[in-house]
Coordinates of C-alpha atoms and ligand atoms in Angstrom, one line a residue:
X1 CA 18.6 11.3 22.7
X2 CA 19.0 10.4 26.3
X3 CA 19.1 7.0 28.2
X4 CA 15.9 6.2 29.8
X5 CA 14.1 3.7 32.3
X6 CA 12.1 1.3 30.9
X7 CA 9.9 0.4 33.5
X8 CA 8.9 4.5 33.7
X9 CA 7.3 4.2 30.5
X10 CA 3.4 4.8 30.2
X11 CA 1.3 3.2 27.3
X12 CA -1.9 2.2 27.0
X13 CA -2.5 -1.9 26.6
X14 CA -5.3 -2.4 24.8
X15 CA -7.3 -1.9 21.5
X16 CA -8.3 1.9 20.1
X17 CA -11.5 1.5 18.6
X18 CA -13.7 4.5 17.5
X19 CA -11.2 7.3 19.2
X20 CA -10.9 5.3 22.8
X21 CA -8.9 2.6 24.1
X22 CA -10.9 -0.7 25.0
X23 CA -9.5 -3.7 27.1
X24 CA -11.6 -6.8 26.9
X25 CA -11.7 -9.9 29.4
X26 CA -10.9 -13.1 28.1
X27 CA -7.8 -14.5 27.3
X28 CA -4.3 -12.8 27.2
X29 CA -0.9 -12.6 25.9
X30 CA 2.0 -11.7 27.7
X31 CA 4.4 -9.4 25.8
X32 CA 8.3 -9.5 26.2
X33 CA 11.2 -6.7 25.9
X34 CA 13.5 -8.1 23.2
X35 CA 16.4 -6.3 24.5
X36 CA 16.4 -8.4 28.1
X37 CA 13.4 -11.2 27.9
X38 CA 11.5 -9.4 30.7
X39 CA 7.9 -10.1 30.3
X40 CA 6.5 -6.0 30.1
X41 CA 2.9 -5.7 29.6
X42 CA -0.3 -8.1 29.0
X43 CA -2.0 -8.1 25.6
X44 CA -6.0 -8.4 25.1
X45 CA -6.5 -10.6 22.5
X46 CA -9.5 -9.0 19.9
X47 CA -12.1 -11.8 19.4
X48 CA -14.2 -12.2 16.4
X49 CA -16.7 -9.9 17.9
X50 CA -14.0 -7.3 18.6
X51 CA -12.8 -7.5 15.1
X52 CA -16.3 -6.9 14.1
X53 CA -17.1 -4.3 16.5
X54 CA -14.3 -2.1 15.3
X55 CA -15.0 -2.8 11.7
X56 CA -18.7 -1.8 11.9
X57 CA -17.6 1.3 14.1
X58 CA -15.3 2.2 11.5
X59 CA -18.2 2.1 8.8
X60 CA -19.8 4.2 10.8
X61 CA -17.3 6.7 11.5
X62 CA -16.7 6.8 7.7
X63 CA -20.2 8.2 7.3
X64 CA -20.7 10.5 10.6
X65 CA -17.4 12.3 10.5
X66 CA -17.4 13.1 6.3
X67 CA -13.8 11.8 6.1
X68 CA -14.1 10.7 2.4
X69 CA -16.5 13.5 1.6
X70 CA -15.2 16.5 3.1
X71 CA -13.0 18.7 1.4
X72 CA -9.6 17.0 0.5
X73 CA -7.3 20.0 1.7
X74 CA -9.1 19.2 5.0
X75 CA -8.0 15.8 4.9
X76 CA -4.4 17.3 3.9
X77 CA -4.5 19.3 6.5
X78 CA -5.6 16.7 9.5
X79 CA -3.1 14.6 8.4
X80 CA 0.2 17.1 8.6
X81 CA -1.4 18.4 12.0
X82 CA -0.9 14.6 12.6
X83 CA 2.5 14.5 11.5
X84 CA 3.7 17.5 13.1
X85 CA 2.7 16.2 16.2
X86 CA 4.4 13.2 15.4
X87 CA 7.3 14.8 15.6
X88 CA 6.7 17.1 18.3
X89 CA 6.5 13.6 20.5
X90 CA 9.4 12.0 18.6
X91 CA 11.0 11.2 22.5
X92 CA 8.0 9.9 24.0
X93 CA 7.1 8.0 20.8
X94 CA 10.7 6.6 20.4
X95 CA 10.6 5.4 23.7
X96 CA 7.7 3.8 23.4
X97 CA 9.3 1.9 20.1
X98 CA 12.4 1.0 21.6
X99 CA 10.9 -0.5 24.3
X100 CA 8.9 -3.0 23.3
X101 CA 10.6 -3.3 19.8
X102 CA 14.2 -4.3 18.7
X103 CA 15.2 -0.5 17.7
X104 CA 17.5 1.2 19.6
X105 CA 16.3 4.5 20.8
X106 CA 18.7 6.5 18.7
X107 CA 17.7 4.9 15.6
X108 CA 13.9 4.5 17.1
X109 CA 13.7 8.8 17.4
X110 CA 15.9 10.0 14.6
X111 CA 15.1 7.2 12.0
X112 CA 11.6 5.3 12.7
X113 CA 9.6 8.1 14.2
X114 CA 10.9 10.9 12.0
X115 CA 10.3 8.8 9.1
X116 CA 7.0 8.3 10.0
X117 CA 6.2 12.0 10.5
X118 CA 7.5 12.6 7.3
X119 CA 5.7 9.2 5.2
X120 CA 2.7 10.4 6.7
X121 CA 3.2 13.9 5.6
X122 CA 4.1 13.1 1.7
X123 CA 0.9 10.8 1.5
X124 CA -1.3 13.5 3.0
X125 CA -0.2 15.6 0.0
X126 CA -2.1 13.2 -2.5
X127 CA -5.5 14.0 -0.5
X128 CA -6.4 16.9 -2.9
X129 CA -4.3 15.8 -5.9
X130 CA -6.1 12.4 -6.7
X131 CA -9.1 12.5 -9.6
X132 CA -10.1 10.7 -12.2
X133 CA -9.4 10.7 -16.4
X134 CA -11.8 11.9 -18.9
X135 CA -11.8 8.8 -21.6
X136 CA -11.4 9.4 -25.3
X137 CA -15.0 8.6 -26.5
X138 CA -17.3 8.9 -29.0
X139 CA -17.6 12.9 -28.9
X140 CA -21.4 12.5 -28.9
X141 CA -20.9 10.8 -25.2
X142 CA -18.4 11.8 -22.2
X143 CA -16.8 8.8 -20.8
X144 CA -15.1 8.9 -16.9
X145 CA -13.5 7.1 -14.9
X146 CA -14.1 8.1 -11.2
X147 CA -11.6 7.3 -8.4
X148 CA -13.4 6.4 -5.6
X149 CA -11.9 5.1 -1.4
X150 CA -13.2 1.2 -0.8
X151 CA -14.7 2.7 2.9
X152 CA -12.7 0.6 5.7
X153 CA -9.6 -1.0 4.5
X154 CA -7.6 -3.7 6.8
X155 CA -4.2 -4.2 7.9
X156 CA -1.9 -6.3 9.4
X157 CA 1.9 -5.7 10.2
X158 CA 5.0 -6.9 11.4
X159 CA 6.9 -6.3 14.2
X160 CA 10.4 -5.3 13.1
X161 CA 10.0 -1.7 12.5
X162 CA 6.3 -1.6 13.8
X163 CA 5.7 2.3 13.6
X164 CA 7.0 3.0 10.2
X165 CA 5.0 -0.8 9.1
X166 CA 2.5 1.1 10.1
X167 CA 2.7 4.1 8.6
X168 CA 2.9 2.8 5.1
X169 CA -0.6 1.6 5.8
X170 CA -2.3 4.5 7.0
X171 CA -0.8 7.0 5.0
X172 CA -2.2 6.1 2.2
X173 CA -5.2 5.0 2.7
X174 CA -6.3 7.7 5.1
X175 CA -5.2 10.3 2.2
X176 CA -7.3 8.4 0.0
X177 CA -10.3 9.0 2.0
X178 CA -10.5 5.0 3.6
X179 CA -10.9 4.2 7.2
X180 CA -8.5 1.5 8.6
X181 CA -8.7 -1.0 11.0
X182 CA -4.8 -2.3 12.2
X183 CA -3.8 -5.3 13.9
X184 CA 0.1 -5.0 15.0
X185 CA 2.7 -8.0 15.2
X186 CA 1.3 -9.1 18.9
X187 CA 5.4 -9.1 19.7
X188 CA 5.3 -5.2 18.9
X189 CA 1.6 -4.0 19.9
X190 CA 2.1 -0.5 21.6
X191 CA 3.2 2.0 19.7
X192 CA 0.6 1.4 17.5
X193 CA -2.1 2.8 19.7
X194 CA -0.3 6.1 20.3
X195 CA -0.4 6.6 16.8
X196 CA -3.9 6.2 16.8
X197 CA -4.8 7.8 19.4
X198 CA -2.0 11.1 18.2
X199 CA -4.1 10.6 15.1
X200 CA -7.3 11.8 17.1
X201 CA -5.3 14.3 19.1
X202 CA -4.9 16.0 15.8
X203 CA -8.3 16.3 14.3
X204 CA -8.5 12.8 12.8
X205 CA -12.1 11.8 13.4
X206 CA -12.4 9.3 16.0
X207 CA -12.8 5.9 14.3
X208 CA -10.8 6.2 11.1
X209 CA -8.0 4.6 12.8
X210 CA -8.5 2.1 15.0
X211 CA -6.4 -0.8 16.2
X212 CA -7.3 -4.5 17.4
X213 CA -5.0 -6.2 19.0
X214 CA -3.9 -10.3 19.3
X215 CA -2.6 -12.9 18.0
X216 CA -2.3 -13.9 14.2
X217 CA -4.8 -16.9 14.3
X218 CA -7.6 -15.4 16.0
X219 CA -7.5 -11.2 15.8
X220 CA -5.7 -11.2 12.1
X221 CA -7.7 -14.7 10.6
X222 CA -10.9 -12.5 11.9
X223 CA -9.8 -9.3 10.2
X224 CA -8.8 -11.2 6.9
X225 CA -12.3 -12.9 6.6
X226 CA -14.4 -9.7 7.4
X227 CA -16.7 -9.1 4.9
X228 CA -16.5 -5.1 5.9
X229 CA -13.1 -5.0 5.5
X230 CA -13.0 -4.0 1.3
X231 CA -9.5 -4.4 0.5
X232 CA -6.5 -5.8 2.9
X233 CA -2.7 -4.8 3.3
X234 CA -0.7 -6.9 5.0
X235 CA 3.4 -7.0 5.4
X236 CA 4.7 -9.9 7.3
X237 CA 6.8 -13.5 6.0
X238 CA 5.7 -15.6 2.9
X239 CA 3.7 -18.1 5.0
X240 CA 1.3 -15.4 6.5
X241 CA 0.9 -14.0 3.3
X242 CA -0.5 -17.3 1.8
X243 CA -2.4 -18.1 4.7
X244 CA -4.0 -14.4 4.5
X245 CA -4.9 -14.7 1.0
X246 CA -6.4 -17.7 1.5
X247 CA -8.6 -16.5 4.4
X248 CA -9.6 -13.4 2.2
X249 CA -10.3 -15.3 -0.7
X250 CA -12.7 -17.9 1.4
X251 CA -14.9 -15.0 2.4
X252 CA -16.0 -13.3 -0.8
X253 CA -13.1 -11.4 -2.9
X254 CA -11.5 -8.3 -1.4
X255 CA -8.1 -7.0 -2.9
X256 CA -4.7 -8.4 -1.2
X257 CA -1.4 -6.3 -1.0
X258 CA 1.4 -8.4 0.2
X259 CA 4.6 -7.3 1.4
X260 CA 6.6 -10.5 2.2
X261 CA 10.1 -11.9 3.2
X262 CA 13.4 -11.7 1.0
X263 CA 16.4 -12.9 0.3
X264 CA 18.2 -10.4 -1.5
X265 CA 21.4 -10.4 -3.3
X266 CA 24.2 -8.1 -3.0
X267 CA 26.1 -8.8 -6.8
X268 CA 29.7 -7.4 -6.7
X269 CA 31.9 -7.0 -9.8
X270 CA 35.3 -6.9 -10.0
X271 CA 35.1 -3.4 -11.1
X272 CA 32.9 -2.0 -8.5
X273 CA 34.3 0.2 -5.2
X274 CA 35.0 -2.2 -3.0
X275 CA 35.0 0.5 -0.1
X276 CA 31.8 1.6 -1.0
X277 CA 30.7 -2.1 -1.3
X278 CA 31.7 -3.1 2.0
X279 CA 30.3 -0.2 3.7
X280 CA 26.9 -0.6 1.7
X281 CA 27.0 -4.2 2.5
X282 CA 28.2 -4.5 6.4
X283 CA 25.1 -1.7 6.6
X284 CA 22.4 -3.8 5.6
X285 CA 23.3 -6.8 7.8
X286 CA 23.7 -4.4 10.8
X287 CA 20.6 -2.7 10.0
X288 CA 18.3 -4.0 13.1
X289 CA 20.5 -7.1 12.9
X290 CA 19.3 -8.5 9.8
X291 CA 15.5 -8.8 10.5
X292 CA 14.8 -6.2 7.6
X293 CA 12.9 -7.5 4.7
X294 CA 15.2 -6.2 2.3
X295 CA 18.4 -7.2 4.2
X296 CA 20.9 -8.1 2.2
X297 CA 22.3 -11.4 3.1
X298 CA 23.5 -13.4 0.4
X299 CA 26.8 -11.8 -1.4
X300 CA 27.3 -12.7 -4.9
X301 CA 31.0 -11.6 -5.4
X302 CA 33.1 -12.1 -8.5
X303 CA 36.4 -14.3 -8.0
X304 CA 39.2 -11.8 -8.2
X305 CA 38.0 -9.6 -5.9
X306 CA 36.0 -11.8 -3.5
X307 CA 39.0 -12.3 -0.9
X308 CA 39.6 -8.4 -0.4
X309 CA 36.0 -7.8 -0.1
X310 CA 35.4 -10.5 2.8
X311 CA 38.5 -9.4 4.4
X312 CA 37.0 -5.2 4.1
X313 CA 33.5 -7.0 5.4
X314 CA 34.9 -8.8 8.6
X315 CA 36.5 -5.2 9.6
X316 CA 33.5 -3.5 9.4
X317 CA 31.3 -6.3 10.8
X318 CA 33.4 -7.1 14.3
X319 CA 32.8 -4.5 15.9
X320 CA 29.2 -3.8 16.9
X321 CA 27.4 -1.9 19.8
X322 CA 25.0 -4.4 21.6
X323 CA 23.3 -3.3 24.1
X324 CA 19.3 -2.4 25.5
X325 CA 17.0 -0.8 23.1
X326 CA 16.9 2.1 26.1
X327 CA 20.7 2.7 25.9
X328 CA 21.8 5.9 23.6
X329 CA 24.8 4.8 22.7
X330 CA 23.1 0.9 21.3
X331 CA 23.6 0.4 17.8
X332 CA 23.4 -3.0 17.0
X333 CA 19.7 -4.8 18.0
X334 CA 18.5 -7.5 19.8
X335 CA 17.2 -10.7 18.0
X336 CA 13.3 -10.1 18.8
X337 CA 12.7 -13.3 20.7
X338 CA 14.6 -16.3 21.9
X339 CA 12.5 -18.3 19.3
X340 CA 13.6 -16.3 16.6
X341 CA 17.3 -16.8 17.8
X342 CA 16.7 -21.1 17.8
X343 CA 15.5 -20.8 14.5
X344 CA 18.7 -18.8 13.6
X345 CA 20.8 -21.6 15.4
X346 CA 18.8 -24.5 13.6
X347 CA 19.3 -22.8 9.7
X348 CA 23.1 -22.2 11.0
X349 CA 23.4 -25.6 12.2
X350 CA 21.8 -27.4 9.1
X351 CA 23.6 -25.0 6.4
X352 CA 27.3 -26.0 8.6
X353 CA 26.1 -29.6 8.1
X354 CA 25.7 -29.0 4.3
X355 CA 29.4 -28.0 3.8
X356 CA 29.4 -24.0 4.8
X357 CA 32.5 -23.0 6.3
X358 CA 32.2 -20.4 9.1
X359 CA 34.1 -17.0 8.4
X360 CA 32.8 -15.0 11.6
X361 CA 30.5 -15.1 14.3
X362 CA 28.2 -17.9 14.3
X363 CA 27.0 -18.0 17.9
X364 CA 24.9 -15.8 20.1
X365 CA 26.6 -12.5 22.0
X366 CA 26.0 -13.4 25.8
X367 CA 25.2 -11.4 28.5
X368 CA 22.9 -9.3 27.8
X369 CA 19.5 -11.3 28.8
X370 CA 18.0 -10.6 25.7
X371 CA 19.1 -12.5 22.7
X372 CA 21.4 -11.0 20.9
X373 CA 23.6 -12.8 17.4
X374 CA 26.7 -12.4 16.1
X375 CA 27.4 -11.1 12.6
X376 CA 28.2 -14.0 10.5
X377 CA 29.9 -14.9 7.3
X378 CA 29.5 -18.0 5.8
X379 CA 31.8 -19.2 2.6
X380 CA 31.9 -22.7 0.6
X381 CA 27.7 -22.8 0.4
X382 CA 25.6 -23.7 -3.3
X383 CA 22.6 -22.4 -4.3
X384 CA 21.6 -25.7 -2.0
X385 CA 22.4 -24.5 0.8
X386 CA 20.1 -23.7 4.2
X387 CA 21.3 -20.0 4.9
X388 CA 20.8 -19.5 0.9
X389 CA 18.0 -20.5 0.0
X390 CA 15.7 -19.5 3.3
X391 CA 15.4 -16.4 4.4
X392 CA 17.2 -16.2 8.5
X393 CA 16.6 -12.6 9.6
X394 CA 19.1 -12.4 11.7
X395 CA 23.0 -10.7 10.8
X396 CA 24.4 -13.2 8.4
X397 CA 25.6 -13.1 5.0
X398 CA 26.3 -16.3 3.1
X399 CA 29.2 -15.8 0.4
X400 CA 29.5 -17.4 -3.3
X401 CA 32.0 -16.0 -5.9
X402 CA 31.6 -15.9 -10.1
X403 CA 33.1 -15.5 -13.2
X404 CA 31.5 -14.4 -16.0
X405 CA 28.4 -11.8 -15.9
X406 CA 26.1 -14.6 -16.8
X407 CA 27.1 -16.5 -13.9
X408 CA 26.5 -13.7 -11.2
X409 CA 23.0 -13.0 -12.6
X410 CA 22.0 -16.6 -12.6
X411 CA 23.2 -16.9 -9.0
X412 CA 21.7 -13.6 -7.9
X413 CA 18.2 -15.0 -9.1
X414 CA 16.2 -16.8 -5.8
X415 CA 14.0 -19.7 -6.9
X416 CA 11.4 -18.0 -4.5
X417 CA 12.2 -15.0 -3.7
X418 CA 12.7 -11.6 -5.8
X419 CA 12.0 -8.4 -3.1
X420 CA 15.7 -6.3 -3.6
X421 CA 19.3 -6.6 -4.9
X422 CA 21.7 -4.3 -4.6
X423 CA 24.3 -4.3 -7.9
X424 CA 28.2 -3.1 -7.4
X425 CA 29.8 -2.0 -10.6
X426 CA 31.3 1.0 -12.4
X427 CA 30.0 -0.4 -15.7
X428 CA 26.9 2.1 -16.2
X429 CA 26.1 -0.4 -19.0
X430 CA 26.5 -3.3 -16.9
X431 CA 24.5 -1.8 -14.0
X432 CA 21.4 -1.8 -16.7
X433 CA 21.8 -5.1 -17.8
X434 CA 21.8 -6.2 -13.9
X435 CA 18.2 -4.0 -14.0
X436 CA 16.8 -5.7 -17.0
X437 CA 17.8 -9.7 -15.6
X438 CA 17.0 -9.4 -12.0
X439 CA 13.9 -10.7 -10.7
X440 CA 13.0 -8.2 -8.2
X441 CA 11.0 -5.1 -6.9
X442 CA 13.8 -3.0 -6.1
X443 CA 17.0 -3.0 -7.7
X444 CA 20.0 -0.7 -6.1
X445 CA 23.2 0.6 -7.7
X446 CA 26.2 1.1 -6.1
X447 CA 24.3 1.9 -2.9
X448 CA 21.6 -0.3 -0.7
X449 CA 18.4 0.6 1.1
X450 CA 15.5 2.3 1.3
X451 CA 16.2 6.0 1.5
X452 CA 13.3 8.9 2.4
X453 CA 12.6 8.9 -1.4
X454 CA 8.7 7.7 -0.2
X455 CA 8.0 8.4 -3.6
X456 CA 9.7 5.2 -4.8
X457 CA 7.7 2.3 -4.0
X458 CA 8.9 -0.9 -2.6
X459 CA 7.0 -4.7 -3.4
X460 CA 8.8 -8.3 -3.7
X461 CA 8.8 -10.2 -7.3
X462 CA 7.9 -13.9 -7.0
X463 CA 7.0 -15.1 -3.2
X464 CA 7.9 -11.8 -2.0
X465 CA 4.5 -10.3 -2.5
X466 CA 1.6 -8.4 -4.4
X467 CA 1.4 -4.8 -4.8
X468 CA 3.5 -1.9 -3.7
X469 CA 3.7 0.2 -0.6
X470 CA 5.0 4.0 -0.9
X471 CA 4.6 5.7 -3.9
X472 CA 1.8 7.0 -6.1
X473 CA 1.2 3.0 -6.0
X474 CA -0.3 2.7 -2.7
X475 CA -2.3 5.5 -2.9
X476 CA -4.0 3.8 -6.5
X477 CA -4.5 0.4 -4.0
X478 CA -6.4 1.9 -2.0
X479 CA -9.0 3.5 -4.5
X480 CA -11.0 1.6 -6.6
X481 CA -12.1 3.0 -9.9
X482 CA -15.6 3.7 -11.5
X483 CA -16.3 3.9 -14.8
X484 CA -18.8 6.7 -16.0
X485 CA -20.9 6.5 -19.7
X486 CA -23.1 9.7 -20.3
X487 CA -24.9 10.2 -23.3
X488 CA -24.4 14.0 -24.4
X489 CA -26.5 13.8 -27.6
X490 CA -25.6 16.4 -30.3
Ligands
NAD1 P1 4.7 -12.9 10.5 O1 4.2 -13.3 9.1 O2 4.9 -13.9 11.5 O3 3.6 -11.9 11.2 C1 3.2 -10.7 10.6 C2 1.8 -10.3 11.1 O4 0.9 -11.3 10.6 C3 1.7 -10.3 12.6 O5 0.9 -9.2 12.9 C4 1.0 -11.6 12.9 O6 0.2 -11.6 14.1 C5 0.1 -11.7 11.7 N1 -0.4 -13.1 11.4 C6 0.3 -14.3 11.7 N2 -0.5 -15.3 11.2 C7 -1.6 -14.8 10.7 C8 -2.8 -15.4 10.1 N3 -2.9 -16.7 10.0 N4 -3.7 -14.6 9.7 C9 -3.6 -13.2 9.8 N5 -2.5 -12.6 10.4 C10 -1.5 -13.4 10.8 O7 5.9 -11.9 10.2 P2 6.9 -11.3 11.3 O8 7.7 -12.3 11.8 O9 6.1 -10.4 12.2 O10 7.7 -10.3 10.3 C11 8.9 -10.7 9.7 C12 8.5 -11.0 8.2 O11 8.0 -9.8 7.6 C13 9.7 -11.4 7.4 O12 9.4 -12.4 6.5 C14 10.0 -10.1 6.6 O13 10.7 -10.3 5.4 C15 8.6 -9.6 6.4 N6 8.6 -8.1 6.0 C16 8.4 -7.7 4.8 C17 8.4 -6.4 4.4 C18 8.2 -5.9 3.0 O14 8.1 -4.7 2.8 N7 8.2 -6.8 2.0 C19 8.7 -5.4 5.4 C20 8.9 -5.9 6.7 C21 8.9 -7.2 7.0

């Protein structure tokens, strides 16, 4: 991975719609570099006609190019050429990502690019492996049920790790024989459309993947309410996700998957490797500097051990390596916007005011023209508290100790939350009790975060969404199922 120039970089700024990319006059956005604040690039914003152009090109594309009706192992096969040229671009791609994105290019090449080759890759092996079930019937009829793609699907995604967002998307429903239509966090628009457009570059037929671009309110309200669009995937914070559901569900009834924010507990018990702990834990709230949905940021710690394990956390956490996205040796990320960083500063502020006691950090890391925070520990908070109970993504880590089992589980639970937790303990039969009374999607022992096991789906309890991404999961989500009666007489 080598340093580069981020002004050298090419992209293309505007929509992909049926295999080409489209600019439209009207109103734009202008899109900022996280790492230094420097305005980059304008955005088109996709209008309600866009949205609808795209949508009814997709139809179209759906029919003319056979994607659903061709032979699977074709399908299979477009989609690895797709990958492997994923890969084969990993530098240009990365570049591209680390850019306008908060991932440093290291990370950006070896982690989110090569993770997407390899997502899309394990979903296009379901293309030939889906079917239905033959029903136990009456033996004098033969009873079905037929798996069949919705047509175009929609999709709406984040911006914190906006090509492998993406990816979760496609992946499956391409395998499943859908068309999509995308609209990217308009804070992370670009790489997007290389995808898209690599997706054509390897035999993808033009118009089963397109992009729109803009802002929530207009380009992702349009896609949500369009009556074309069968089912909808969307991973973003709580608040979208209502408002999404509610535009859906105010223009006929379409399917909603909902991947949504977090607040995850990290439960350690006196008993647990407190090495292993540390490094598990200081790794999550490093990871892209907090803004992960599954970050881990509120540590449940039992009494006895709580002391060495803050004291083995502010080691590891002191040292980081801020810096531009474009910079090799960067390992620690920007804050994605100076908003983003005022909104860390207000929760900080407020949960200081309600008693927490600052451990480490707490303020910004200057210097660097981007926004860039500190990783923070912060003691003495209840269940009350700001930084507990909302979810900051950003790099801190609130802190509350327990004594009895029953106490850390109840204090793990979030009263709206439920997307992870990660469980520290070398009780096997404790670890399983943690499975069976924690309210979430994913539960981790004795290690955190998402590995390449794409097998292994990921989806929130509670607030934290609907549905699964990954997995044999997302592939059912985005097929709808027929049922099939025929009379065989005899
Ligand atoms: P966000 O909700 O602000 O935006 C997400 C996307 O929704 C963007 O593309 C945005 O333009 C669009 N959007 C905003 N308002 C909309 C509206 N009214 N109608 C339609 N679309 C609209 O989220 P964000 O700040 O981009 O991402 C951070 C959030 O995403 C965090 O809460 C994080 O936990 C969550 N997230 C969840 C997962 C998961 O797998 N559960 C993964 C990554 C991120």
């Amino acid at each position: 991975m080598r340093d580069f120039n981020p002004d050298s970089v090419a992209f293309a700024k505007g929509h992909f719609i049926a295999g080409a990319v489209i600019d439209e006059p009207g109103e734009r956005l202008t899109v900022a570099r996280p790492s230094d604040a420097a305005d980059y690039a304008e955005l088109p914003i996709a209008s309600v006609e866009t949205v609808d152009r795209a949508v009814k090109d997709a139809t179209e594309a759906v029919k003319r190019s056979g994607w659903a009706t061709r032979p699977p192992r074709e399908r299979a096969r477009a989609m690895q050429r797709w990958a492997d040229l994923i890969e084969a671009k990993a530098e240009e791609l990365g570049q591209l990502e680390a850019l306008g994105s908060t991932r440093p290019i290291a990370q950006a090449v070896t982690g989110d690019v090569m993770g997407t080759a390899e997502g899309i890759r394990f979903f296009s092996e379901y293309a030939d492996k889906l079917g239905g079930e033959v029903a136990a019937t009456r033996t004098d009829h033969f009873g079905m049920i037929v798996s069949e793609p919705y047509g175009v699907v929609g999709a709406i995604t984040p911006w914190n790790f906006p090509l492998s967002m993406a990816s979760w998307k496609v992946g499956p429903a391409l395998a499943a024989g859908n068309a999509i239509v995308l609209k990217p966090s308009e804070l992370t628009p670009f790489s997007t459309v290389r995808l898209a457009q690599l997706a054509v570059e390897a035999g993808i037929p033009a118009g089963i993947f397109n992009v729109v671009q803009g802002t929530g309110a207009v380009t992702g309200d349009a896609l949500s309410r369009h009556p074309g669009i069968a089912k909808l995937s969307f991973t973003g914070s709580t608040r979208t996700g209502i408002a999404i559901m509610k535009a859906a569900a105010e223009s006929g009834i379409k399917p909603v998957t909902l991947e949504l924010g977090g607040k995850s507990p990290q439960l350690v018990f006196a008993d647990a490797d407190l090495d292993k702990a540390a490094n598990c834990i200081a790794g999550s709230l490093l990871a892209n500097a907090g803004q992960a949905c599954v970050a881990g940021s509120r540590l449940i710690v039992q009494r006895q051990v709580a002391d060495a394990l803050v004291a083995a956390l502010k080691s590891r956490l002191a040292r980081v390596a801020p810096g531009p996205t474009w910079k090799s040796s960067t390992g620690f990320a920007p804050i994605i916007s100076e908003l983003q960083a005022r909104r860390i500063d207000t929760i900080l502020a407020r949960s200081r005011e309600q008693g927490a006691e600052l451990l480490l950090g707490g303020s910004r890391i200057e210097g660097h023209g981007g926004a860039f925070y500190q990783p923070t520990l912060l003691a003495g908070v209840t269940t009350e508290n700001a930084a507990v109970r909302e979810e900051i993504f950003g790099p801190v880590l609130t802190i509350q100790s327990f004594e009895t089992e029953e106490e850390g589980f109840a204090l793990a639970d979030h009263p709206e939350y439920g997307l992870a937790a990660g469980v520290y303990t070398a009780d096997l039969g404790r670890g399983l009790r943690a499975v069976r009374q924690l309210k979430a999607g994913t539960v981790w022992i004795n290690r955190y975060s998402r590995t390449l096991d794409f097998i292994l789906p990921t989806g929130g309890y509670k607030s934290s969404g609907i549905g699964k991404d990954l997995g044999r999961q997302a592939v059912e989500a985005n097929l709808r199922h027929k049922t099939v009666l025929i009379d065989i007489g005899g």
